[in-house]
Coordinates of C-alpha atoms in Angstrom, one line a residue:
Chain U
X1 CA -0.3 0.0 0.1
X2 CA 2.8 2.2 0.9
X3 CA 4.4 1.6 -2.4
X4 CA 2.0 2.2 -4.4
X5 CA 1.0 5.6 -2.1
X6 CA 4.8 6.1 -3.3
X7 CA 4.5 5.1 -6.7
X8 CA 1.0 7.6 -7.5
X9 CA 3.5 10.3 -5.4
X10 CA 5.8 9.8 -7.9
X11 CA 3.5 9.8 -11.3
X12 CA 2.2 13.2 -9.9
X13 CA 5.1 13.9 -9.5
X14 CA 5.9 13.1 -13.4
X15 CA 2.7 14.5 -14.6
X16 CA 2.7 18.9 -13.0
X17 CA 3.3 21.2 -15.8
X18 CA 5.7 23.1 -16.2
X19 CA 3.2 26.0 -14.7
X20 CA 3.6 24.6 -11.9
X21 CA 7.0 23.3 -11.1
X22 CA 7.7 27.3 -12.4
X23 CA 5.7 28.2 -9.2
X24 CA 6.6 25.7 -6.8
X25 CA 10.7 26.2 -7.6
X26 CA 9.5 30.5 -7.1
X27 CA 8.8 29.8 -3.6
X28 CA 12.2 28.0 -3.2
X29 CA 11.5 24.6 -4.5
X30 CA 14.6 23.4 -6.2
X31 CA 14.1 20.3 -6.6
X32 CA 10.8 21.2 -8.4
X33 CA 13.8 23.6 -10.6
X34 CA 16.1 20.9 -11.2
X35 CA 13.1 19.0 -12.6
X36 CA 12.4 21.8 -15.6
X37 CA 16.5 22.8 -15.9
X38 CA 15.8 18.7 -16.9
X39 CA 12.5 18.6 -19.2
X40 CA 14.0 21.6 -21.3
X41 CA 17.9 21.0 -21.2
X42 CA 17.9 19.4 -24.7
X43 CA 16.3 21.7 -26.3
X44 CA 18.2 25.2 -24.6
X45 CA 21.8 23.6 -25.6
X46 CA 20.6 22.9 -28.7
X47 CA 19.4 25.5 -29.6
X48 CA 22.1 27.6 -28.3
X49 CA 24.6 25.2 -30.4
X50 CA 22.5 25.8 -33.3
X51 CA 23.0 29.7 -32.8
X52 CA 26.9 29.9 -31.5
X53 CA 28.2 26.8 -34.0
X54 CA 30.0 26.3 -31.2
X55 CA 29.1 23.2 -28.2
X56 CA 31.4 24.2 -25.5
X57 CA 30.3 28.0 -25.1
X58 CA 26.4 27.0 -25.9
X59 CA 26.6 25.0 -22.8
X60 CA 27.8 27.8 -20.6
X61 CA 25.4 30.1 -22.5
X62 CA 22.1 27.0 -21.4
X63 CA 23.5 27.0 -18.0
X64 CA 23.8 30.9 -17.5
X65 CA 20.1 31.1 -18.6
X66 CA 18.9 28.8 -16.4
X67 CA 20.2 30.4 -13.8
X68 CA 19.2 33.4 -14.6
X69 CA 16.1 32.3 -15.1
X70 CA 15.9 30.8 -10.9
X71 CA 17.4 34.8 -10.3
X72 CA 14.3 36.2 -11.6
X73 CA 11.0 33.4 -11.1
X74 CA 9.9 36.3 -9.6
X75 CA 9.9 38.3 -13.0
X76 CA 8.6 35.7 -14.7
X77 CA 4.7 35.9 -16.6
X78 CA 2.4 32.2 -15.9
X79 CA 1.0 33.8 -18.9
X80 CA 3.9 32.8 -20.9
X81 CA 5.3 29.1 -21.1
X82 CA 8.1 28.3 -19.0
X83 CA 10.3 27.3 -22.3
X84 CA 9.2 30.2 -24.1
X85 CA 10.7 32.5 -21.4
X86 CA 14.1 30.2 -21.2
X87 CA 14.4 29.9 -24.5
X88 CA 14.4 34.2 -25.0
X89 CA 17.0 34.3 -21.9
X90 CA 19.4 31.6 -23.8
X91 CA 19.0 33.6 -27.5
X92 CA 19.0 36.7 -26.1
X93 CA 22.4 35.6 -23.9
X94 CA 23.4 33.5 -27.3
X95 CA 22.9 36.7 -29.3
X96 CA 25.0 38.9 -27.2
X97 CA 28.1 36.5 -27.4
X98 CA 27.6 36.4 -31.1
X99 CA 27.9 40.4 -30.5
X100 CA 31.2 40.5 -28.9
X101 CA 32.9 37.9 -30.8
X102 CA 35.3 39.2 -32.3
X103 CA 34.3 40.5 -35.6
X104 CA 37.5 39.0 -37.6
X105 CA 36.3 36.0 -37.3
X106 CA 32.8 36.9 -39.5
X107 CA 35.6 38.4 -41.9
X108 CA 37.5 35.4 -41.7
X109 CA 35.2 32.7 -41.9
X110 CA 33.7 34.2 -44.6
X111 CA 36.7 33.6 -47.2
X112 CA 37.1 29.8 -46.3
X113 CA 36.0 27.1 -46.5
X114 CA 36.9 24.0 -44.2
X115 CA 37.6 21.1 -46.3
X116 CA 39.4 19.4 -43.7
X117 CA 36.8 17.0 -42.5
X118 CA 35.2 16.9 -45.8
X119 CA 33.7 13.2 -47.6
X120 CA 33.7 14.3 -50.1
X121 CA 30.3 14.7 -53.3
X122 CA 27.1 12.7 -51.9
X123 CA 23.6 13.6 -52.4
X124 CA 22.0 15.6 -49.3
X125 CA 20.2 12.2 -47.8
X126 CA 23.5 10.5 -47.3
X127 CA 25.3 13.5 -45.7
X128 CA 26.1 12.6 -42.9
X129 CA 24.8 14.0 -39.2
X130 CA 28.4 15.4 -38.1
X131 CA 28.5 16.6 -41.8
X132 CA 25.9 18.6 -41.8
X133 CA 26.5 20.0 -38.2
X134 CA 30.5 21.8 -39.5
X135 CA 28.2 22.9 -42.7
X136 CA 25.2 24.1 -41.2
X137 CA 27.7 25.7 -38.3
X138 CA 30.0 27.5 -41.0
X139 CA 27.3 29.2 -43.2
X140 CA 25.6 30.1 -39.8
X141 CA 28.5 32.5 -39.2
X142 CA 27.5 34.1 -42.5
X143 CA 24.0 35.6 -40.9
X144 CA 23.4 38.3 -38.3
X145 CA 23.1 36.8 -34.7
X146 CA 19.1 37.5 -35.4
X147 CA 19.1 36.4 -38.6
X148 CA 20.5 33.3 -36.8
X149 CA 18.5 33.1 -33.7
X150 CA 15.2 33.6 -35.8
X151 CA 16.3 31.0 -38.3
X152 CA 17.4 27.9 -35.9
X153 CA 14.3 28.9 -33.5
X154 CA 11.5 29.0 -37.0
X155 CA 13.5 26.4 -38.9
X156 CA 15.5 24.1 -37.0
X157 CA 13.9 24.0 -33.5
X158 CA 10.2 24.2 -35.2
X159 CA 9.1 27.2 -33.1
X160 CA 5.8 28.9 -35.0
X161 CA 6.5 32.1 -35.4
X162 CA 4.8 33.9 -33.3
X163 CA 6.5 32.2 -30.3
X164 CA 10.0 33.0 -32.1
X165 CA 8.5 37.0 -32.5
X166 CA 7.9 35.7 -28.3
X167 CA 11.1 34.6 -28.2
X168 CA 13.1 37.6 -30.7
X169 CA 10.6 40.1 -29.1
X170 CA 9.9 41.2 -31.9
X171 CA 7.2 41.1 -34.9
X172 CA 6.1 38.2 -36.5
X173 CA 6.1 40.5 -39.8
X174 CA 10.0 40.6 -38.7
X175 CA 10.8 37.1 -37.6
X176 CA 9.5 36.1 -41.5
X177 CA 12.0 38.8 -42.7
X178 CA 15.1 37.5 -40.9
X179 CA 14.5 33.5 -42.2
X180 CA 13.3 34.5 -45.4
X181 CA 16.9 36.9 -45.4
X182 CA 18.3 33.7 -43.4
X183 CA 17.7 31.0 -46.6
X184 CA 18.6 33.5 -49.0
X185 CA 21.6 33.9 -47.6
X186 CA 22.1 29.8 -47.1
X187 CA 20.7 29.5 -50.1
X188 CA 23.7 31.4 -52.0
X189 CA 26.2 30.0 -50.2
X190 CA 25.8 26.9 -50.5
X191 CA 26.1 26.9 -54.2
X192 CA 29.2 28.3 -54.0
X193 CA 30.7 26.8 -51.4
X194 CA 29.7 23.3 -51.3
X195 CA 27.9 22.9 -54.7
X196 CA 29.0 18.7 -54.6
X197 CA 26.5 18.6 -52.1
X198 CA 23.0 20.3 -53.7
X199 CA 20.6 17.7 -54.9
X200 CA 20.5 18.0 -58.9
X201 CA 17.8 20.5 -60.3
X202 CA 19.2 23.7 -58.1
X203 CA 19.9 26.6 -60.1
X204 CA 23.9 26.9 -59.2
Chain S
X1 CA 0.3 9.4 -40.5
X2 CA 0.3 12.3 -42.5
X3 CA 0.6 11.1 -46.3
X4 CA 2.9 12.5 -49.2
X5 CA -0.7 13.4 -51.1
X6 CA -1.5 15.4 -48.4
X7 CA 1.7 17.3 -47.7
X8 CA 2.3 18.0 -50.9
X9 CA 0.1 20.2 -51.3
X10 CA 1.6 21.8 -48.9
X11 CA 5.0 22.7 -48.9
X12 CA 3.9 26.3 -51.1
X13 CA 2.2 27.7 -47.9
X14 CA 4.9 25.4 -45.5
X15 CA 7.9 27.4 -46.9
X16 CA 6.8 30.8 -47.4
X17 CA 5.8 30.4 -43.1
X18 CA 1.6 31.0 -44.2
X19 CA 0.6 27.3 -42.5
X20 CA -1.1 27.5 -38.9
X21 CA 0.9 25.6 -36.3
X22 CA -1.0 22.4 -36.1
X23 CA -0.3 22.3 -40.4
X24 CA 3.1 23.1 -40.3
X25 CA 4.1 20.7 -37.3
X26 CA 2.0 17.2 -39.8
X27 CA 4.6 18.5 -43.0
X28 CA 7.9 18.9 -40.3
X29 CA 6.7 15.6 -39.2
X30 CA 5.9 14.4 -42.2
X31 CA 9.7 15.7 -43.3
X32 CA 12.0 13.5 -40.6
X33 CA 10.6 10.3 -42.1
X34 CA 10.5 11.1 -45.7
X35 CA 13.1 11.6 -48.2
X36 CA 10.8 12.5 -51.2
X37 CA 9.4 15.4 -49.5
X38 CA 12.6 16.2 -48.3
X39 CA 14.4 16.3 -51.6
X40 CA 11.1 18.2 -52.4
X41 CA 12.0 20.7 -50.0
X42 CA 16.1 21.1 -51.1
X43 CA 14.8 21.1 -54.3
X44 CA 13.4 25.0 -53.6
X45 CA 15.0 26.1 -50.2
X46 CA 18.8 23.9 -49.7
X47 CA 18.8 25.4 -47.1
X48 CA 16.1 24.8 -44.9
X49 CA 17.0 21.0 -46.9
X50 CA 20.0 21.5 -44.4
X51 CA 18.3 22.2 -41.4
X52 CA 16.3 19.5 -41.4
X53 CA 18.9 17.2 -41.6
X54 CA 20.3 18.5 -38.3
X55 CA 20.6 16.2 -35.6
X56 CA 17.4 16.6 -33.2
X57 CA 19.0 14.8 -30.6
X58 CA 21.4 16.3 -28.0
X59 CA 23.8 13.9 -26.2
X60 CA 23.0 13.3 -23.0
X61 CA 24.9 15.2 -20.0
X62 CA 24.5 14.2 -16.9
X63 CA 26.3 17.1 -15.3
X64 CA 24.7 20.0 -16.8
X65 CA 21.9 20.1 -13.8
X66 CA 24.4 20.0 -11.7
X67 CA 25.9 22.3 -13.0
X68 CA 23.0 24.9 -12.6
X69 CA 22.0 23.9 -9.4
X70 CA 25.4 24.6 -8.0
X71 CA 25.6 28.1 -10.3
X72 CA 21.7 28.6 -7.9
X73 CA 23.5 27.7 -4.8
X74 CA 26.6 29.5 -6.2
X75 CA 24.4 33.1 -6.7
X76 CA 22.1 32.6 -3.6
X77 CA 25.7 32.8 -1.5
X78 CA 26.9 36.0 -3.8
X79 CA 23.6 37.8 -2.6
X80 CA 24.2 36.3 1.0
X81 CA 27.5 37.6 1.5
X82 CA 26.1 40.8 -0.4
X83 CA 23.2 41.3 1.7
X84 CA 25.6 40.9 5.0
X85 CA 27.5 43.2 3.2
X86 CA 24.9 46.2 2.8
X87 CA 24.2 45.7 6.7
X88 CA 27.2 46.1 7.5
X89 CA 27.5 49.2 5.7
X90 CA 24.3 50.7 6.7
X91 CA 25.6 49.2 10.5
X92 CA 28.1 51.6 10.3
X93 CA 27.2 54.3 8.7
X94 CA 24.3 54.6 11.1
X95 CA 27.1 55.0 13.7
X96 CA 28.8 57.4 12.3
X97 CA 25.7 59.2 11.4
X98 CA 25.5 58.9 15.1
X99 CA 29.0 59.7 16.7
X100 CA 28.3 63.1 13.7
X101 CA 25.4 64.2 16.3
X102 CA 26.9 63.4 19.3
X103 CA 30.3 65.6 18.6
X104 CA 27.7 68.0 16.9
X105 CA 25.6 68.0 20.3
X106 CA 28.9 68.7 22.4
X107 CA 30.0 71.2 21.0
X108 CA 26.7 73.0 20.9
X109 CA 26.2 72.7 25.0
X110 CA 30.5 73.4 25.5
X111 CA 29.1 76.7 22.7
X112 CA 26.6 77.6 25.6
X113 CA 28.3 77.1 28.7
X114 CA 31.3 79.1 27.3
X115 CA 29.8 81.6 27.9
X116 CA 28.7 81.7 31.5
X117 CA 32.4 80.6 32.1
X118 CA 33.8 83.4 30.3
X119 CA 31.6 85.6 31.9
X120 CA 32.2 85.4 35.5
X121 CA 36.3 85.4 35.2
X122 CA 37.7 88.4 33.0
X123 CA 38.6 88.5 29.4
X124 CA 42.0 89.7 30.2
X125 CA 43.0 86.9 33.3
X126 CA 41.4 84.3 31.3
X127 CA 43.3 84.4 28.2
X128 CA 46.8 81.6 27.8
X129 CA 50.0 83.1 26.7
X130 CA 50.7 81.4 23.6
X131 CA 53.0 78.8 24.3
X132 CA 54.6 75.4 21.6
X133 CA 53.3 72.3 23.0
X134 CA 54.6 69.3 21.9
X135 CA 52.5 66.6 20.7
X136 CA 53.0 62.4 19.3
X137 CA 50.7 62.6 15.4
X138 CA 52.2 59.2 13.9
X139 CA 55.1 58.7 15.6
X140 CA 56.7 62.0 14.3
X141 CA 56.7 65.0 15.8
X142 CA 55.2 67.9 15.2
X143 CA 54.6 71.3 17.3
X144 CA 50.6 72.1 18.1
X145 CA 50.2 75.9 18.5
X146 CA 47.2 77.2 20.4
X147 CA 46.4 80.4 18.8
X148 CA 42.7 80.8 20.7
X149 CA 42.7 84.6 21.8
X150 CA 39.5 83.8 24.5
X151 CA 37.0 86.3 24.2
X152 CA 33.1 85.6 24.7
X153 CA 32.8 82.8 21.9
X154 CA 35.6 82.1 20.7
X155 CA 37.1 79.2 19.2
X156 CA 40.5 77.2 19.8
X157 CA 42.2 76.9 17.0
X158 CA 45.1 74.5 16.4
X159 CA 48.1 74.5 14.0
X160 CA 49.9 71.5 13.7
X161 CA 53.5 72.5 11.6
X162 CA 56.4 70.4 10.8
X163 CA 59.1 71.1 13.1
X164 CA 61.8 71.2 11.1
X165 CA 59.6 74.3 9.3
X166 CA 60.9 77.8 11.1
X167 CA 58.2 80.0 11.5

């Protein structure tokens, strides 16, 4: 009976919504906050990694984002979803980091094509995941920080335009604009740097 | 499970970012598992095709949550220390204010009492001769001159002078 009660309690705690957990965390419940971190860390880390093109920096930024979230729980507006709020903190931190990076890096990357790890010509469908990540990381560096964030949130993370607008603190029209500009840059750079990876039929 | 025939007509609006969130989620799910439709997206938007091929999962990171909680504890400690420092500063400022106030009250009391004493004794007799006094300040000898002219409302004036300086 006691075991059953424990199991039931465990199930109930598993089913607690983000908002309930955020409310408990707001009252100082660290276990509730840890559960929120566990739930959302994968997405936040992945998103930061795509924006920064650097896994180590992304991990630091993601951890800092959750720490900032804890510090600012009193300001958390429960009408927002917790994940959108944390994504917003992480994205802003990542954009700040990109802006702080030496502008020489961008210029350097703009004229450099890394060929050391290339797996050679193959159809896009056959590209290894690591190769896709590397190429995307290289090309993403040519986008502005906001274009990069909008593209990653919208096209990689699959968030809706409204959610991305909320995360970036801009209008939906601005988000679309950033995404279209980012797509244009990626199309152009993919054609000039990696024409072998384009599917047959794409204008080069 | 969404069929290719359901998805293809939606691709134009998907690429134009015009789909409703539910339809878009349906198209995305289909694209993850359908190489033919992904190829179609690749043809129109190669950058988007690349994005769709990015790995969806980050590698496990068991130390992540512990790292966040350690950071939270560190911030808590820092804010507790800062709070304690603020309290100490406030206490020191309060004590200083009390000391200054007490000093001011003392000066005022002396200032008010002085005329009574002076009134009892003739002003000329009470005036002490100006004589140098020797005092030690921070290990160095300095001369202290009392230059007060004790009148009814006089204030004592002291000059601290370098002993090597010729007057």
